[in-house]
Amino acid sequence: MSSRSGSAGEYETSDQSPSCSASPPVPESSETEAEGLIFYHMDLYGSKERFDIFPEDLSGQGDRSWGDTRREPALSSQKFQRSQEAGYDLEKEVAELAKMYGLDEDREKELELLGGHVENRWPPARTGKAKSQGSIYNASKSISPVKDQSQSTKPQGLPDEASQDEEPSKARAEDEAESCIQSREGLSSGGMSDEWNSQAVSEEEEVADVFCSTCKIPIRAFDKLFGEHKDHEVAQLPSAMESEKEEIHKNMCKLEEQIAQMENFACHLEEIFITVEENFGRQEQNFEVHYNNAVQVLAQKYEEQLEALGEEKRQKLEALYGQLVSCGEHLDTCKELTDATQELYLENDKANFMKAAVAMVDRLEEFLKKEVDLELSMLPDFEKRVIDFSEVEQLMNSINTIPAPCAPVINPQAPNAATGTSLRVCWGLFSDDTVESYQLCYKPVSNETHSDEQAEHTLKVKETYCTITNLLPNTQYEFWVSALNAAGISPPSERAVYVTAPSPPTIKSKKIRSCENAALVCWESRDVNPVDSYTVELSKLTDEEDGDSITESIVGIPNCEVIIHLQPAQSYRICVRALNLGGSSERSDPVLIHTTGTYFCLNEDTAHPLLAILGDGFTIACDELENPECDLPVYDNSFTRCIGILGSLIPFPGKHYWEVEVEEDTEYRIGVAFENTPRHGYLGANNSSWCMRHIITPSRHKYEFLHSGMTPDIRITIPPRRLGILLDYENCRLSFFNADIAQHLYAFNARFQHYVHPCFALETPGILRIHTGLAVPPWTALP
């Protein structure tokens, strides 16, 4: 087939022709139909009927009359001419079909399949009208006009070559249509040559490029347009392959899940086998115990009844024997009296007889007065005894009941399972025993020798956990648990020690020190027992936030103080938590820290007894100086001679500034000192303190800057009412200023080997007011 358009048009026309199909002949009246034929498509490449239009043996074509053969080609030629006149366009028809079935995106590929692939599938063209027997190519070639060949190779916009070949095409079409009619008449009903079979196999083995979703098989795109799959849903072969791979992957995952489930079920079956053996052993042991108990009870009952029967026998025999002895004694007395009476009858002497008779009569009367018991004291029949088998029946009935449970296993304390006053205790029962309830016991752990004397508490719970409340903070408690059912109580579990969370610490607000970039926070624990560590939580306060959100947490603090690095010119809310094995305590009461300047407080334990600290904590006063070395009680760290006090240590590098309000008629000492400065001396009189001293002389106000008792000769004309002190650790400099007029007074250049304390002292009655938290004034940097 040399042209896609021509071959398709030829086949569609031949669908109406009796010379090229098995359909009934078209009546002659069809020649009078309107111009333009109605074309019916049929698949010449996917159906077996296409083989019937080609003759297997051309020898049978002589059976038809030549008249009929000449008339049918004429009709075919007329219809072919009308199809050409109607201007049938195969490419347009293919485009409509592709749009109808949603294949317009693959239009170019399918046109290529209709043209190039089919063209490559057929053998090369042969010349001449002679047809070799069984040749598919010749049969198809015989019904292919030259005009359609030109349309397959040239666009419709170039009709020159088609017009040049139009006349030869008509003549060839008539001749080859005649050959097709003759071949059709000579075709046998059941014969196909080996060449036809081989050609059909080669077509079926052509590479598929689409996938029919309806039939679930790969097909060619041509079969979708003109084959039996044209009404089916198709998909691109790569996408169909990916879809199938995905489906196979899903099924493989499901298969793996089933394998895992079966493996788990097999493991569960093995566990059930083991459990059955264990339950059998326990039940066998339970049956043996109950049986032995029942036999023991029966033996005990037998012994008790036999002993009671023997006791009854002894009592009967003793009673009968006593009665028999009494009867014998009575008989002996009767025989004696009888013999004495008979002897009396033989007495001949009347006087003797009368004496003896009177005595005998009295004796007989006395003997006869006694009643003789002739009834049996004991009957020979024994008491009918009934054996109580209720206990045995109870034991026998309890053989098939549940046994007492095994001992539970108490869990160790879980993280964050405790508060300051409560604990959550959990346990488990690793057996199939039936449990109705649990009995939880606990007591506080004491380090004292008589720890067993601690009161024990017992709770009855249904679940395998319990929350115990009303406990002491940061305290260890010992727990153990037992399981109960109708058969009894299990042995107690191993004892486990739980500990409650600590109490919230208490921050020492008066001992907090801070500067522009750091703060020293101190606190104390409220618990007797030590804790593991502390956590400090910071909240930066801004205008938009209220400080509830934690911006930073410092964990693992072992002691009750910590230095925190902060940002300058900020305000922070600080809380502290205590931690132990039981968990974290609640937050402490918050404190506010400002990083606008240096904050410190006054150490009361260093104050001289005559020095008083007023309510705000930053004002010191002295009322009398008659006896500076008084006998008032002093602390070990107090000044004894100088009426002074130390501020808290400033442990932060950098610059620190504070101010002191002074009165003009007050004598004082103000400066810094080491922690070990002598308490029995004066500030500035040793090498561990630096201070500014103000004294009043008859002539003037005198100011001294003392260190080791030495001072430079400096005169200050304007007495300062507000002193500014600047401590610069980095530059090893201590400067004094008249803050009211921003005047630099003096500066010590000293290498501070340790951090220092602010120090203050009064030499005359008066008041000093200390101001902290001040930013370093910019004028302090001026020369």
CSV table of N, CA, C and O in Angstrom, one decimal, residues 259-303:
chain,number,residue,atom,x,y,z
A,259,ILE,N,1.7,-11.3,55.3
A,259,ILE,CA,2.8,-12.1,55.8
A,259,ILE,C,3.1,-11.7,57.3
A,259,ILE,O,3.3,-12.6,58.1
A,260,ALA,N,3.2,-10.4,57.5
A,260,ALA,CA,3.5,-10.0,58.9
A,260,ALA,C,2.4,-10.4,59.8
A,260,ALA,O,2.7,-10.8,61.0
A,261,GLN,N,1.2,-10.2,59.4
A,261,GLN,CA,0.1,-10.6,60.3
A,261,GLN,C,0.1,-12.1,60.5
A,261,GLN,O,-0.1,-12.5,61.7
A,262,MET,N,0.4,-12.9,59.5
A,262,MET,CA,0.5,-14.4,59.7
A,262,MET,C,1.6,-14.7,60.6
A,262,MET,O,1.5,-15.6,61.5
A,263,GLU,N,2.8,-14.1,60.5
A,263,GLU,CA,3.9,-14.3,61.4
A,263,GLU,C,3.6,-14.0,62.8
A,263,GLU,O,3.9,-14.7,63.7
A,264,ASN,N,2.9,-12.8,63.0
A,264,ASN,CA,2.5,-12.4,64.3
A,264,ASN,C,1.5,-13.4,64.9
A,264,ASN,O,1.5,-13.7,66.1
A,265,PHE,N,0.6,-13.9,64.0
A,265,PHE,CA,-0.4,-14.8,64.5
A,265,PHE,C,0.3,-16.1,64.9
A,265,PHE,O,-0.1,-16.8,65.9
A,266,ALA,N,1.3,-16.5,64.1
A,266,ALA,CA,2.0,-17.8,64.4
A,266,ALA,C,2.7,-17.6,65.8
A,266,ALA,O,2.7,-18.5,66.6
A,267,CYS,N,3.3,-16.4,66.0
A,267,CYS,CA,4.0,-16.2,67.3
A,267,CYS,C,3.0,-16.2,68.4
A,267,CYS,O,3.2,-16.8,69.5
A,268,HIS,N,1.8,-15.6,68.1
A,268,HIS,CA,0.7,-15.6,69.1
A,268,HIS,C,0.3,-17.1,69.4
A,268,HIS,O,0.0,-17.4,70.6
A,269,LEU,N,0.2,-17.9,68.4
A,269,LEU,CA,-0.2,-19.3,68.6
A,269,LEU,C,0.9,-20.0,69.5
A,269,LEU,O,0.5,-20.8,70.4
A,270,GLU,N,2.1,-19.7,69.2
A,270,GLU,CA,3.2,-20.3,70.0
A,270,GLU,C,3.0,-19.9,71.5
A,270,GLU,O,3.2,-20.7,72.4
A,271,GLU,N,2.7,-18.6,71.7
A,271,GLU,CA,2.6,-18.1,73.0
A,271,GLU,C,1.3,-18.8,73.7
A,271,GLU,O,1.4,-19.2,74.9
A,272,ILE,N,0.3,-19.0,72.9
A,272,ILE,CA,-0.9,-19.7,73.4
A,272,ILE,C,-0.6,-21.1,73.8
A,272,ILE,O,-1.0,-21.6,74.9
A,273,PHE,N,0.3,-21.8,73.0
A,273,PHE,CA,0.7,-23.2,73.3
A,273,PHE,C,1.4,-23.2,74.7
A,273,PHE,O,1.1,-24.0,75.5
A,274,ILE,N,2.3,-22.2,74.8
A,274,ILE,CA,3.1,-22.2,76.1
A,274,ILE,C,2.1,-21.8,77.2
A,274,ILE,O,2.2,-22.4,78.3
A,275,THR,N,1.2,-20.9,77.0
A,275,THR,CA,0.2,-20.6,78.0
A,275,THR,C,-0.6,-21.7,78.4
A,275,THR,O,-0.9,-21.9,79.6
A,276,VAL,N,-1.0,-22.5,77.5
A,276,VAL,CA,-1.8,-23.7,77.8
A,276,VAL,C,-1.1,-24.7,78.7
A,276,VAL,O,-1.6,-25.2,79.7
A,277,GLU,N,0.2,-24.9,78.3
A,277,GLU,CA,1.0,-25.8,79.2
A,277,GLU,C,1.2,-25.2,80.6
A,277,GLU,O,1.0,-25.9,81.6
A,278,GLU,N,1.4,-23.9,80.7
A,278,GLU,CA,1.5,-23.3,82.0
A,278,GLU,C,0.2,-23.3,82.8
A,278,GLU,O,0.2,-23.6,84.0
A,279,ASN,N,-0.9,-23.1,82.1
A,279,ASN,CA,-2.2,-23.2,82.8
A,279,ASN,C,-2.5,-24.6,83.2
A,279,ASN,O,-3.1,-24.8,84.3
A,280,PHE,N,-2.1,-25.5,82.4
A,280,PHE,CA,-2.3,-26.9,82.8
A,280,PHE,C,-1.5,-27.3,84.1
A,280,PHE,O,-2.0,-27.9,85.0
A,281,GLY,N,-0.3,-26.8,84.1
A,281,GLY,CA,0.6,-27.1,85.3
A,281,GLY,C,0.0,-26.5,86.5
A,281,GLY,O,-0.1,-27.1,87.6
A,282,ARG,N,-0.5,-25.2,86.3
A,282,ARG,CA,-1.1,-24.5,87.5
A,282,ARG,C,-2.4,-25.2,88.0
A,282,ARG,O,-2.6,-25.4,89.1
A,283,GLN,N,-3.2,-25.6,87.0
A,283,GLN,CA,-4.5,-26.3,87.3
A,283,GLN,C,-4.2,-27.7,87.9
A,283,GLN,O,-4.9,-28.1,88.9
A,284,GLU,N,-3.2,-28.4,87.4
A,284,GLU,CA,-2.9,-29.7,88.0
A,284,GLU,C,-2.4,-29.5,89.4
A,284,GLU,O,-2.8,-30.3,90.3
A,285,GLN,N,-1.5,-28.5,89.6
A,285,GLN,CA,-1.1,-28.2,91.0
A,285,GLN,C,-2.2,-27.8,91.9
A,285,GLN,O,-2.3,-28.3,93.1
A,286,ASN,N,-3.1,-27.0,91.4
A,286,ASN,CA,-4.3,-26.6,92.2
A,286,ASN,C,-5.1,-27.8,92.5
A,286,ASN,O,-5.6,-27.9,93.7
A,287,PHE,N,-5.4,-28.7,91.6
A,287,PHE,CA,-6.2,-29.9,91.8
A,287,PHE,C,-5.5,-30.8,92.9
A,287,PHE,O,-6.2,-31.3,93.8
A,288,GLU,N,-4.2,-30.9,92.8
A,288,GLU,CA,-3.5,-31.8,93.8
A,288,GLU,C,-3.6,-31.2,95.2
A,288,GLU,O,-3.8,-31.9,96.1
A,289,VAL,N,-3.4,-29.8,95.2
A,289,VAL,CA,-3.5,-29.2,96.5
A,289,VAL,C,-4.9,-29.4,97.1
A,289,VAL,O,-5.1,-29.7,98.3
A,290,HIS,N,-5.9,-29.1,96.3
A,290,HIS,CA,-7.3,-29.3,96.8
A,290,HIS,C,-7.6,-30.7,97.2
A,290,HIS,O,-8.3,-31.0,98.2
A,291,TYR,N,-7.1,-31.7,96.4
A,291,TYR,CA,-7.4,-33.1,96.7
A,291,TYR,C,-6.7,-33.5,98.0
A,291,TYR,O,-7.3,-34.1,98.9
A,292,ASN,N,-5.4,-33.1,98.2
A,292,ASN,CA,-4.7,-33.4,99.5
A,292,ASN,C,-5.4,-32.7,100.7
A,292,ASN,O,-5.5,-33.3,101.7
A,293,ASN,N,-5.9,-31.5,100.4
A,293,ASN,CA,-6.7,-30.8,101.5
A,293,ASN,C,-7.9,-31.6,101.9
A,293,ASN,O,-8.3,-31.8,103.1
A,294,ALA,N,-8.6,-32.1,100.8
A,294,ALA,CA,-9.9,-32.8,101.1
A,294,ALA,C,-9.6,-34.1,101.8
A,294,ALA,O,-10.3,-34.5,102.8
A,295,VAL,N,-8.5,-34.9,101.4
A,295,VAL,CA,-8.1,-36.1,102.1
A,295,VAL,C,-7.7,-35.8,103.5
A,295,VAL,O,-8.1,-36.6,104.5
A,296,GLN,N,-7.0,-34.7,103.7
A,296,GLN,CA,-6.6,-34.4,105.1
A,296,GLN,C,-7.8,-34.0,105.9
A,296,GLN,O,-7.8,-34.4,107.1
A,297,VAL,N,-8.8,-33.3,105.4
A,297,VAL,CA,-10.0,-33.0,106.2
A,297,VAL,C,-10.7,-34.3,106.5
A,297,VAL,O,-11.2,-34.5,107.6
A,298,LEU,N,-10.8,-35.2,105.5
A,298,LEU,CA,-11.5,-36.5,105.8
A,298,LEU,C,-10.8,-37.3,106.9
A,298,LEU,O,-11.5,-37.8,107.8
A,299,ALA,N,-9.5,-37.4,106.8
A,299,ALA,CA,-8.8,-38.1,107.9
A,299,ALA,C,-9.0,-37.4,109.2
A,299,ALA,O,-9.1,-38.1,110.2
A,300,GLN,N,-9.0,-36.1,109.2
A,300,GLN,CA,-9.2,-35.4,110.5
A,300,GLN,C,-10.6,-35.7,111.0
A,300,GLN,O,-10.8,-35.9,112.3
A,301,LYS,N,-11.6,-35.7,110.2
A,301,LYS,CA,-13.0,-36.0,110.6
A,301,LYS,C,-13.1,-37.4,111.1
A,301,LYS,O,-13.7,-37.7,112.1
A,302,TYR,N,-12.4,-38.3,110.5
A,302,TYR,CA,-12.4,-39.7,110.9
A,302,TYR,C,-11.8,-39.9,112.3
A,302,TYR,O,-12.4,-40.5,113.2
A,303,GLU,N,-10.7,-39.3,112.5
A,303,GLU,CA,-10.0,-39.3,113.8
A,303,GLU,C,-10.9,-38.7,114.9
A,303,GLU,O,-11.0,-39.2,116.0
